[in-house]
Short mmCIF file of C-alpha atoms and ligand atoms in Angstrom, two decimals:
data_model
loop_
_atom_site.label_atom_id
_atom_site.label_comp_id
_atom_site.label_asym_id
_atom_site.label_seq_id
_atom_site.Cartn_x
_atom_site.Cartn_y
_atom_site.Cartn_z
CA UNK A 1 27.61 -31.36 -12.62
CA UNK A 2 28.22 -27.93 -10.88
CA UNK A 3 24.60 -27.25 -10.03
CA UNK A 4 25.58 -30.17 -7.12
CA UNK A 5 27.00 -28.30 -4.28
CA UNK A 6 27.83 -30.98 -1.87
CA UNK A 7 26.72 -33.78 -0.20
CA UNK A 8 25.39 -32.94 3.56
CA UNK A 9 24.87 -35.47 6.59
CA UNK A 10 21.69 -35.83 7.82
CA UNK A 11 22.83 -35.95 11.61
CA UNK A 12 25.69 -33.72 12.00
CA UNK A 13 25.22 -31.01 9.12
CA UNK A 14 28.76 -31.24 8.11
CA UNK A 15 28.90 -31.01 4.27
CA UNK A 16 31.23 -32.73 1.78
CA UNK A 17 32.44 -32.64 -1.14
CA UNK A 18 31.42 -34.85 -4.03
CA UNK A 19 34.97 -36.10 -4.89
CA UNK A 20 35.66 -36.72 -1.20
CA UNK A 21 33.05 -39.24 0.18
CA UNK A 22 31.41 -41.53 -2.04
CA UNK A 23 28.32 -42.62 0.09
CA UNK A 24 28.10 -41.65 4.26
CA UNK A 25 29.01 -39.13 6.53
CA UNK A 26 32.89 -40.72 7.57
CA UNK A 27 31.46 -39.61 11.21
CA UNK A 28 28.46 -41.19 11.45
CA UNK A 29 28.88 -44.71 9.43
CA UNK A 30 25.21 -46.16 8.23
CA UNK A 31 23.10 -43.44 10.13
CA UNK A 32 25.15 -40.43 8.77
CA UNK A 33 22.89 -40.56 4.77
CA UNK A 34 24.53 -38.02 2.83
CA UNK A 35 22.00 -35.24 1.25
CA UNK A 36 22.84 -33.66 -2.15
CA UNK A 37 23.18 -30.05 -1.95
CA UNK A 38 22.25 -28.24 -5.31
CA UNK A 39 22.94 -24.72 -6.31
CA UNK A 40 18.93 -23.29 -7.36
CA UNK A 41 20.40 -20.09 -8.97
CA UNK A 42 22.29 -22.46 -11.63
CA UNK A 43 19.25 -24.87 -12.05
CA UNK A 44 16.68 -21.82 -12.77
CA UNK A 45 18.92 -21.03 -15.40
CA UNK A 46 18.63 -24.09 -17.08
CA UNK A 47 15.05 -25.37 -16.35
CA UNK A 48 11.49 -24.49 -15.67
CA UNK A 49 7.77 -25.20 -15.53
CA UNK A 50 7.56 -23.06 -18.86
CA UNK A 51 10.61 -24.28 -20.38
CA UNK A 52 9.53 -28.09 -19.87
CA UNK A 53 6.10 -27.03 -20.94
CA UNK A 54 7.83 -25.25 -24.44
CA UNK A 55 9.12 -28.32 -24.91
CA UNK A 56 6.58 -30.77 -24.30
CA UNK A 57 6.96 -32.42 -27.35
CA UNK A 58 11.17 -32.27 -27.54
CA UNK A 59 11.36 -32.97 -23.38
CA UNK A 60 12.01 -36.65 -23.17
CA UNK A 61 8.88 -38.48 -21.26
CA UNK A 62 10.63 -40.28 -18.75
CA UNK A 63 13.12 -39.06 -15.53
CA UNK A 64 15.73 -37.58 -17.44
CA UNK A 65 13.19 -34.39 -18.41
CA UNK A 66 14.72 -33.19 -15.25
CA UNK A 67 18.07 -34.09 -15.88
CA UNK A 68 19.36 -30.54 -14.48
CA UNK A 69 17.41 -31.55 -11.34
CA UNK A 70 19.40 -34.67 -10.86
CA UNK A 71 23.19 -35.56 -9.79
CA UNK A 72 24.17 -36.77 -13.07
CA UNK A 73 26.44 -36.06 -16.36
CA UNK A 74 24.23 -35.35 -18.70
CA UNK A 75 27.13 -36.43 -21.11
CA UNK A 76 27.22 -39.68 -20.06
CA UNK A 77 23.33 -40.03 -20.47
CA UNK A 78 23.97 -38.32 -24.12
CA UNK A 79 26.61 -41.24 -24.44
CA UNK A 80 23.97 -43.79 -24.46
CA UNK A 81 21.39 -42.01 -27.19
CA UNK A 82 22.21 -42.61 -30.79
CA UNK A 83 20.61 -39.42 -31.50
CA UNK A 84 17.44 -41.17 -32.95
CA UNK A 85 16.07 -43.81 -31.08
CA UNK A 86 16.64 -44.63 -27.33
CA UNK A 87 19.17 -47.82 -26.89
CA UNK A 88 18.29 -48.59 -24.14
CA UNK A 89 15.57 -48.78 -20.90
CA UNK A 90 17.00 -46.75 -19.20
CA UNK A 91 15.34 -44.85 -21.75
CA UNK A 92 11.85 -45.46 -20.51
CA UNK A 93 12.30 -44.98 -16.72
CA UNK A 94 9.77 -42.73 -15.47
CA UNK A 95 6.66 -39.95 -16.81
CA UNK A 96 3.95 -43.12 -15.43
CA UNK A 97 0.42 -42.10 -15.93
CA UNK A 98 -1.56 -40.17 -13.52
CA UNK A 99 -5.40 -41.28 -13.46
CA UNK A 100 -7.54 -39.40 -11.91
CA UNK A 101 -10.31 -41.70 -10.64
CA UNK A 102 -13.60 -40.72 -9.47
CA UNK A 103 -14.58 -44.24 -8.52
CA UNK A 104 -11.90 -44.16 -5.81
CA UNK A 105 -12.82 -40.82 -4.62
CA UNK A 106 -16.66 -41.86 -4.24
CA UNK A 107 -15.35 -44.94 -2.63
CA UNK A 108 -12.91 -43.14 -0.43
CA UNK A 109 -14.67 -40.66 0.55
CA UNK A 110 -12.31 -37.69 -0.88
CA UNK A 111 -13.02 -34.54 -3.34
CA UNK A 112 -10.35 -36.22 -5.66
CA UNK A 113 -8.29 -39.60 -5.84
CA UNK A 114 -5.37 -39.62 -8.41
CA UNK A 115 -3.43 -43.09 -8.51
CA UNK A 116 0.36 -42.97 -10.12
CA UNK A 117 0.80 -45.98 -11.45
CA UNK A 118 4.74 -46.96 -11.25
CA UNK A 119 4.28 -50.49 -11.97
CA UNK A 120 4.35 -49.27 -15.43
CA UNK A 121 8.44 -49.01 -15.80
CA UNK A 122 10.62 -51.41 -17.79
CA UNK A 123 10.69 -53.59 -13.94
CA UNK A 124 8.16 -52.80 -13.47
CA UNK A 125 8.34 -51.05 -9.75
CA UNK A 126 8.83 -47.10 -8.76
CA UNK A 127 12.67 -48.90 -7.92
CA UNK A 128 14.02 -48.30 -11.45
CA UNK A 129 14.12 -44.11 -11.25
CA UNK A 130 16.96 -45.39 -8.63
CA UNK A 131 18.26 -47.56 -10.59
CA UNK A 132 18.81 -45.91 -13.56
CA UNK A 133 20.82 -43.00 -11.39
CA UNK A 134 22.88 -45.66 -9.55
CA UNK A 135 24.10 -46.73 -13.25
CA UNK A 136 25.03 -43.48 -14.22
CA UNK A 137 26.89 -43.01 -11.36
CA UNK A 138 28.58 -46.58 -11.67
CA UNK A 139 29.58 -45.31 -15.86
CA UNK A 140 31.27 -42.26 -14.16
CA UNK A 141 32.79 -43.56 -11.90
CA UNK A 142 34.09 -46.42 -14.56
CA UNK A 143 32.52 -49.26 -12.04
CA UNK A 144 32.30 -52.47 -14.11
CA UNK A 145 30.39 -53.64 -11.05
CA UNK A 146 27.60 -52.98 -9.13
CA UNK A 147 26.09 -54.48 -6.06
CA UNK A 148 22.96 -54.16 -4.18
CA UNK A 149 20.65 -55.81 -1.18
CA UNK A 150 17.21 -55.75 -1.55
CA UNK A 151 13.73 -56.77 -0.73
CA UNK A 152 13.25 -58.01 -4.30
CA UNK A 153 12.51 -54.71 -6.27
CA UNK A 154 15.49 -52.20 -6.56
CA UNK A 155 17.47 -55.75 -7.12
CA UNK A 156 15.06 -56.88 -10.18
CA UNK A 157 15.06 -53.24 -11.17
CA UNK A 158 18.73 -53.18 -11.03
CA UNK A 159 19.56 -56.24 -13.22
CA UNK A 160 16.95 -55.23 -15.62
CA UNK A 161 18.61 -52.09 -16.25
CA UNK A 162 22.06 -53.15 -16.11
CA UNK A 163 21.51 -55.81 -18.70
CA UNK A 164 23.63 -54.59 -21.86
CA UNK A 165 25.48 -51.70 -20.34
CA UNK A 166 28.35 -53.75 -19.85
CA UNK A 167 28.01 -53.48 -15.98
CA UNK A 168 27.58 -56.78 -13.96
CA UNK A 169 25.30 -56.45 -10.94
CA UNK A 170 25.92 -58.78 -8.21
CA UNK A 171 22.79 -59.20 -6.19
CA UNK A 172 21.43 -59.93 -2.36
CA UNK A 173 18.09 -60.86 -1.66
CA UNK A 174 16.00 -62.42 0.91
CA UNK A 175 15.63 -65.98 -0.33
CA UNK A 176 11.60 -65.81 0.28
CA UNK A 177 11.23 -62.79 -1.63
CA UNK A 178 8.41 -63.34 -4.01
CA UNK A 179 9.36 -65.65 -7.26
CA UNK A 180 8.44 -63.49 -10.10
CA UNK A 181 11.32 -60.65 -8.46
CA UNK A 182 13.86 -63.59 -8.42
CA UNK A 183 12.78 -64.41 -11.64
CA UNK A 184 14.02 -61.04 -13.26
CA UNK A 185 17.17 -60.83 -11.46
CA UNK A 186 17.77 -64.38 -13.57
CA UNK A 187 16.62 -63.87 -16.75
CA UNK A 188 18.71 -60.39 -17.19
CA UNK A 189 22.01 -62.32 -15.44
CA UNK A 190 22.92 -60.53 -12.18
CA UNK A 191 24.72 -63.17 -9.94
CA UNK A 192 21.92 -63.55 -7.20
CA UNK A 193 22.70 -64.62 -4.03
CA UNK A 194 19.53 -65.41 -2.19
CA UNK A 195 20.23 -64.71 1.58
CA UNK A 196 18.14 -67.71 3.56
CA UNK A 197 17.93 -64.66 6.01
CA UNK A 198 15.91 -61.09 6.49
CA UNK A 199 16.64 -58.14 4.32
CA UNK A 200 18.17 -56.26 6.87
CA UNK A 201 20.89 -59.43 7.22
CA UNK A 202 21.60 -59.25 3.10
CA UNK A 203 21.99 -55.45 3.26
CA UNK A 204 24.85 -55.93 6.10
CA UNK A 205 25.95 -58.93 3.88
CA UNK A 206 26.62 -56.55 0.45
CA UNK A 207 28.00 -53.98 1.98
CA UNK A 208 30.74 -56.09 4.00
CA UNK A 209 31.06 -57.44 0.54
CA UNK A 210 31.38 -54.17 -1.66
CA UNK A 211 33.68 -53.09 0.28
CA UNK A 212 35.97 -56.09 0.34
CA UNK A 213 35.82 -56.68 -3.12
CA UNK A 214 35.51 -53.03 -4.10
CA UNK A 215 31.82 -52.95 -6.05
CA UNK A 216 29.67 -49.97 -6.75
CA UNK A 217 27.80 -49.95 -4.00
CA UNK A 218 23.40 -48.90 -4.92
CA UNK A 219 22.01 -49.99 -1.33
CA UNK A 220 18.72 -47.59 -0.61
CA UNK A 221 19.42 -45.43 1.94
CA UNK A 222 23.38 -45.65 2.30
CA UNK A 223 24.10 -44.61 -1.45
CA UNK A 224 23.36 -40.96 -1.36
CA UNK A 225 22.25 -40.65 -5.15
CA UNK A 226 19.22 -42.88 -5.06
CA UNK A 227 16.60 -41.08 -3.05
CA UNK A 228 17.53 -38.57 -5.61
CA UNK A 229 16.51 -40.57 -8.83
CA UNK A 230 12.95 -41.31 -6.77
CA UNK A 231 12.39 -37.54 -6.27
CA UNK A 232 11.58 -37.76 -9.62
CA UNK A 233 7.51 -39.24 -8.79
CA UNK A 234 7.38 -36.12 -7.04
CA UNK A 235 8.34 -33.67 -9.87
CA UNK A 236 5.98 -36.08 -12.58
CA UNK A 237 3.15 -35.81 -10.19
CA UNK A 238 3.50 -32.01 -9.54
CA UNK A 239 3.71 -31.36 -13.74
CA UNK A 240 1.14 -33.65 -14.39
CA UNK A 241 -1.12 -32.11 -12.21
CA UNK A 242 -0.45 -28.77 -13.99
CA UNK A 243 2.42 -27.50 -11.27
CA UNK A 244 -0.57 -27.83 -8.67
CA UNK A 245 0.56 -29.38 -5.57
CA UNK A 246 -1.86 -32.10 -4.49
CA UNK A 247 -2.79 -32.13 -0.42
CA UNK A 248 -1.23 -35.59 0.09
CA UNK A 249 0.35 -38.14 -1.08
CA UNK A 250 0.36 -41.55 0.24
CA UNK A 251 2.84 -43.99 0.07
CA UNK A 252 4.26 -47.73 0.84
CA UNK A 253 7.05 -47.00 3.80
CA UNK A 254 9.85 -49.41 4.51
CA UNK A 255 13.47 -48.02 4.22
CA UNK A 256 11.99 -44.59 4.12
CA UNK A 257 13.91 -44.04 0.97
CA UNK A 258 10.90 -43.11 -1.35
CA UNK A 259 8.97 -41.04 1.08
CA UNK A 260 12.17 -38.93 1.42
CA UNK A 261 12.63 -38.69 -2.18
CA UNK A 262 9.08 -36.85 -2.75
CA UNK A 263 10.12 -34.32 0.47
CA UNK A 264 13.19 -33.73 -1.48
CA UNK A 265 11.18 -33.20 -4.77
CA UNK A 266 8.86 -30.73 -3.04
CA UNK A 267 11.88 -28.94 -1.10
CA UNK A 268 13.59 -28.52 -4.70
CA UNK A 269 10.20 -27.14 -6.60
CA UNK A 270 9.44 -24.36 -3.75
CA UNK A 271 13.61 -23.61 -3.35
CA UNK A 272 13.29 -23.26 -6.96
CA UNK A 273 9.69 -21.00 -6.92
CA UNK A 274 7.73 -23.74 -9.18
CA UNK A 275 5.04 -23.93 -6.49
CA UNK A 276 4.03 -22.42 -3.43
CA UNK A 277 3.57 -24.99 -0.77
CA UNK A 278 4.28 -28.54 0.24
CA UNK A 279 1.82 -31.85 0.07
CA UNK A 280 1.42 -33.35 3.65
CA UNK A 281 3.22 -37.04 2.93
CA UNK A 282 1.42 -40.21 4.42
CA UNK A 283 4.01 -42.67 4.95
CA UNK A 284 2.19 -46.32 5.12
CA UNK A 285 3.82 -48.98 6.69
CA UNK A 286 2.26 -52.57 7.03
CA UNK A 287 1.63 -53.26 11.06
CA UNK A 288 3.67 -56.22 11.07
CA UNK A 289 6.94 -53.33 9.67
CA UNK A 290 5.94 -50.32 11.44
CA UNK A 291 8.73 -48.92 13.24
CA UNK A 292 8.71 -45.75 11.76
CA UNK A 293 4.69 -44.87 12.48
CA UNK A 294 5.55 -46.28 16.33
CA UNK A 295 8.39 -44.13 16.59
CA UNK A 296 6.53 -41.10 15.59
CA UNK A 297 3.27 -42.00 17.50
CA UNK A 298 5.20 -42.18 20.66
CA UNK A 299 7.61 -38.90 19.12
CA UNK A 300 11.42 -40.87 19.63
CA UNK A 301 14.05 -39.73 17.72
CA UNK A 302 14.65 -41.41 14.95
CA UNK A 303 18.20 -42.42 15.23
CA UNK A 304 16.70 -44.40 18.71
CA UNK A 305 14.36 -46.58 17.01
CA UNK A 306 15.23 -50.34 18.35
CA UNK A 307 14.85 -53.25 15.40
CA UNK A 308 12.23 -54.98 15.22
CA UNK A 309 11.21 -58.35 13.34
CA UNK A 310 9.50 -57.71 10.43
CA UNK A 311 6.66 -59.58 9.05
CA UNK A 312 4.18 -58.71 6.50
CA UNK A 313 2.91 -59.78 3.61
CA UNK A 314 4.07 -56.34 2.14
CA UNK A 315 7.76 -57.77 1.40
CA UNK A 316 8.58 -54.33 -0.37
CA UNK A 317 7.82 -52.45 3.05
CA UNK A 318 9.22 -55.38 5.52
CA UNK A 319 12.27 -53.62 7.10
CA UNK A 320 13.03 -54.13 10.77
CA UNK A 321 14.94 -51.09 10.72
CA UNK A 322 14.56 -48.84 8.28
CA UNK A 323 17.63 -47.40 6.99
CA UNK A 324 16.26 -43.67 5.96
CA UNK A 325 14.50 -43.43 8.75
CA UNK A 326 15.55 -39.85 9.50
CA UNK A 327 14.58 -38.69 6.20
CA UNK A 328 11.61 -40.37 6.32
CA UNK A 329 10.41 -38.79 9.83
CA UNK A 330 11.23 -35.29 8.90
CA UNK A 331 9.07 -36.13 5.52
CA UNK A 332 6.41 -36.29 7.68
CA UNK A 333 6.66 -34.24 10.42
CA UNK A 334 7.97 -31.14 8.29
CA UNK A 335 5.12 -31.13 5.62
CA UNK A 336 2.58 -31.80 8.75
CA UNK A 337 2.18 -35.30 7.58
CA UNK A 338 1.46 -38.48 8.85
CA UNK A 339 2.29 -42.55 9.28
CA UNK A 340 -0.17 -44.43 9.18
CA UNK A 341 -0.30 -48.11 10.00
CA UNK A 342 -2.19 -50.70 8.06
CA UNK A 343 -2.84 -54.44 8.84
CA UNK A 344 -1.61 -57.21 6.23
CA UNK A 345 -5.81 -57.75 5.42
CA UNK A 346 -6.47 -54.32 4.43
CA UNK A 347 -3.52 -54.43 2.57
CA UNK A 348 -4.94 -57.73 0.25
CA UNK A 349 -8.48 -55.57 0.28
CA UNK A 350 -7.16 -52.27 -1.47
CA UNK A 351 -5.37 -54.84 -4.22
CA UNK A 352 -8.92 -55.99 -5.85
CA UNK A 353 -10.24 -52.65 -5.17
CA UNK A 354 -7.57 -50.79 -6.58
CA UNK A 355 -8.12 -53.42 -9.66
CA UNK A 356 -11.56 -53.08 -10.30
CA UNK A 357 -12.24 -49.37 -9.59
CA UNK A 358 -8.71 -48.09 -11.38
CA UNK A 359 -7.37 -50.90 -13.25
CA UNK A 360 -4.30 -50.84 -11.85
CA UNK A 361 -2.86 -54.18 -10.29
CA UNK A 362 -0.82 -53.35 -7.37
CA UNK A 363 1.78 -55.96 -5.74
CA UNK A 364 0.61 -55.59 -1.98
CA UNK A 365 3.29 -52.75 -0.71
CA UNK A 366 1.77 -50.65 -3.62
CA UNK A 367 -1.83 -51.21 -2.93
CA UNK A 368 -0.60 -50.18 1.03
CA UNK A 369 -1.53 -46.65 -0.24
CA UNK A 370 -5.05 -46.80 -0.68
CA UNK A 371 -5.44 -48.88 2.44
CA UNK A 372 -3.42 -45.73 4.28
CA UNK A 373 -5.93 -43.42 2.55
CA UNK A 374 -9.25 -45.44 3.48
CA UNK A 375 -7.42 -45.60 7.72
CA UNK A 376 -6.93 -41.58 7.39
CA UNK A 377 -10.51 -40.72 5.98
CA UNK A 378 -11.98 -43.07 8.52
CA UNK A 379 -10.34 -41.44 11.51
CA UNK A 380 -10.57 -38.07 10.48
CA UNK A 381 -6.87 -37.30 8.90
CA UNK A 382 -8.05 -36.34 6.10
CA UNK A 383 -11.19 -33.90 4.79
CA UNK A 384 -13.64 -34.36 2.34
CA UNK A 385 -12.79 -31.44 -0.06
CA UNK A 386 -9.02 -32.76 -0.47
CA UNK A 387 -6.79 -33.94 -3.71
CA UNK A 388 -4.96 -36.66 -2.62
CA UNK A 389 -2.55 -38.84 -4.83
CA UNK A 390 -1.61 -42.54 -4.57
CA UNK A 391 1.62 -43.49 -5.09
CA UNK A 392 1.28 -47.65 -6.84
CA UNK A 393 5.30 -48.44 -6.59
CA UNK A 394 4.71 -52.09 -7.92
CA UNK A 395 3.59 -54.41 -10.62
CA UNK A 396 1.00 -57.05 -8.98
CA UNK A 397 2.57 -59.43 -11.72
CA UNK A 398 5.44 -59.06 -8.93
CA UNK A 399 3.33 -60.97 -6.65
CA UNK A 400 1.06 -62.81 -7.35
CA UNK A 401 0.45 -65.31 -5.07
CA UNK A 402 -0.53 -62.40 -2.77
CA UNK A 403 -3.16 -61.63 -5.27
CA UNK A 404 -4.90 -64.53 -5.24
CA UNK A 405 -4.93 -64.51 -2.07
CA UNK A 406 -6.93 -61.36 -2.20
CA UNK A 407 -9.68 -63.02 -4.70
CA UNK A 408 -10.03 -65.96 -4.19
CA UNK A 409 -9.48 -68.96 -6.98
CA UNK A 410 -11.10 -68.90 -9.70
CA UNK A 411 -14.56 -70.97 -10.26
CA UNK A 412 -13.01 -74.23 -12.47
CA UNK A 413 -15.32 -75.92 -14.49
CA UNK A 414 -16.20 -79.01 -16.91
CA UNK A 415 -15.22 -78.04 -20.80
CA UNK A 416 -19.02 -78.12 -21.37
CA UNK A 417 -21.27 -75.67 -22.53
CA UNK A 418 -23.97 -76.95 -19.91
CA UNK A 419 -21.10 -75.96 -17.28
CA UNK A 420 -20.26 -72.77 -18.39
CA UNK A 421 -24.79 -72.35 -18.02
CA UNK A 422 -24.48 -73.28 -14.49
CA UNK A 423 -21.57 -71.02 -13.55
CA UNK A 424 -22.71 -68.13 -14.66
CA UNK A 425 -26.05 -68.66 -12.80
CA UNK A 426 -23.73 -68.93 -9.59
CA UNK A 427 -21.36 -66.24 -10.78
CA UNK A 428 -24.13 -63.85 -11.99
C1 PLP B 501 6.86 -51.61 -4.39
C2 PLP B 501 7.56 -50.88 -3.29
N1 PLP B 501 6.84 -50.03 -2.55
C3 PLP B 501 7.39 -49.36 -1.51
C4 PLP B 501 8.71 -49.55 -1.17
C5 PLP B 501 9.24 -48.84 0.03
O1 PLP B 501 10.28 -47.95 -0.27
P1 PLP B 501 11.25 -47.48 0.86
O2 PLP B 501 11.99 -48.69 1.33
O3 PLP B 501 12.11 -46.48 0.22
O4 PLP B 501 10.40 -46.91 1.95
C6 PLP B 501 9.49 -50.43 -1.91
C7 PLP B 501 10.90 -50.70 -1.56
O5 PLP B 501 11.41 -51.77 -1.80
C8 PLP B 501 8.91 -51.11 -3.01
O6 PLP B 501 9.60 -51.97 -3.76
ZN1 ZN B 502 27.71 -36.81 10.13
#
């Protein structure tokens, strides 16, 4: 691990180092997130667009291609390989397809649509590039447990992937988060505790409790390590795109954690010369969650945004007050950016459309994207010549009561051949 430097507070500056503070700035508590510092002289050494391309076929397809890129032993990775066959998930987190899709980009109104589909991972949400960092810390630091709040994502994506690596994960969610994400934490045995409260209240709640009872601590935004596993969207997109750098990206904003994570991918690729430039980042929060686009309509700091109550259909992007909210805002502002704000129906419309034009089934907060891009075309953020990329950070088998809700029931009929006649005249 020498290629990390340190670990640098985003509101003072001061820089620590890795032995000495294991996840915020002592000074500045929950709003002092800890940035990793990497050495770029080591890493171009080690890596490269033409050394990942030389080894397209040894290179493993999933996050750890860019293991050098990442705060991580690579022994401890090596640890879990039996040299032929992954043993385990954590395996398979990451390299999701890239579709480019020219229905959307009729549709949208844009030179070219790409859609990322993240749903694709072992739980199925962007969550487990995280994840699967958070463990490897946890094995390092020879944590036999690990905790985390969530909306219902990075907790399903954390039990999934802690599930035979000997570490117990100790789980708090909302108690309405959608079933199917409660249903995962379950089946792979974290101890759930289902908060009958917001997700703001179980992320206080786990960390009072990791630090009484001394877990490993993987809370978005507060553990410094995990906007680095979701960088790794950001280094996938650029490589499958040929090292081009799209013009945007849009993506689902709650914590802030994610949108932070592609600034710091983009930051790393032009430190290290692998591209020239920087996307602009669209940051789409649901109306009903949108402290961070309010903040940055009306240009307050973002260490003075008030809480709000959250509610949106979106559960992945309800926060009230986002915890990477500083991250998130310079995101945006630094690559010339934007948030844009989307209600909870134009959500549940890009989910069908998104279906039937791509084939990807989005849970709502993933679907958010497309909803963002239609809002910027339509008021003139975006022009008709640009490449713009969706980010989908969620399964739709996550949620799918929201789906319905975006089609409709289906048409039930009498187990009769004269029935099935009659629909399809009506259906036809
Ligand atoms: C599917 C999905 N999309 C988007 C987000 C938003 O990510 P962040 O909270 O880092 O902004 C989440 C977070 O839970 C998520 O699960
Ligand atoms: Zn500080």
């Amino acid at each position: 691990m020498d290629h990390v430097t340190g670990l640098k507070c985003v509101v003072c500056g001061e820089e620590y180092d890795v032995g000495d503070v294991v996840y915020v700035c002592p000074k500045h508590g929950a709003d002092g997130i800890l940035d990793v510092q990497y050495d770029y002289a080591k890493i171009q050494g080690r890596v490269s667009p033409r050394s990942l391309s030389d080894s397209a076929q040894s290179a493993p397809r999933s996050i750890w291609r860019y293991t050098p890129l990442l705060p991580v032993d690579p022994l401890i990775l090596a640890g879990l390989h039996d040299g032929r066959q992954p043993v385990h998930p954590l395996f398979s987190v990451g390299w999701t397809p890239l579709y480019r899709n020219p229905q959307l980009s009729e549709r949208a109104g844009v030179a070219e649509v790409y859609v990322k589909n993240d749903g694709l991972m072992p739980s199925a949400s962007l969550k487990d590039r995280a994840s699967a960092v958070a463990l490897l810390k946890a094995l390092e630091l020879e944590r036999e447990i690990i905790a985390g709040a969530s909306t219902g994502n990075a907790a399903s994506s954390l039990a999934t992937l802690s599930a035979s690596l000997g570490i117990r994960s100790i789980i708090f969610v909302p108690a309405a988060a959608p079933q199917a994400k409660i249903a995962q934490l379950l089946v792979c045995g974290a101890t759930v505790l289902a908060v009958d409260g917001t997700y703001d209240q179980a992320f206080d709640l786990c960390l009072a409790a990791s630090t009484k009872y001394g877990w490993y601590n993987r809370n978005t935004a507060y553990n410094p390590y995990m906007t680095e596993g979701k960088k790794t969207a950001g280094y996938e997109i650029c490589e499958q795109l040929g090292w081009q750098v799209p013009d945007r990206i849009f993506v689902g904003v709650g914590d802030g954690c994610i949108i932070g994570g592609l600034h710091k991918a983009f930051k790393d690729m032009l430190a290290l010369g692998w591209t020239d430039r920087m996307p602009r980042l669209m940051g789409v929060q649901a109306a009903g969650s949108a402290a961070l686009y309010s903040a940055w309509k009306q240009r307050i700091d973002p260490l003075d945004i008030s809480p709000i109550e959250a509610h949106t259909i979106a559960d992945s992007i309800s926060a009230g007050l986002p915890r990477d909210r500083v991250k998130a805002t310079r995101a945006v502002v630094e690559t010339d950016g934007a948030f844009v704000s989307v209600s909870d129906e134009e959500i549940l419309d890009a989910i069908p459309v998104l279906g039937r034009d791509a084939g990807v089934f989005a849970e709502p907060a993933g679907a958010a994207p497309y909803a963002g891009l239609k809002k910027a075309v339509s008021s003139g953020l975006v022009s008709p010549h640009e490449r713009v990329v969706l980010l989908v950070t969620g399964n739709g088998l996550k949620d799918v009561a929201s789906a319905i809700k975006s089609t409709g029931s289906p048409t039930v009929i009498e187990p009769t051949s004269e029935a099935v006649d009659k629909a399809l005249d009506t259906l036809t």
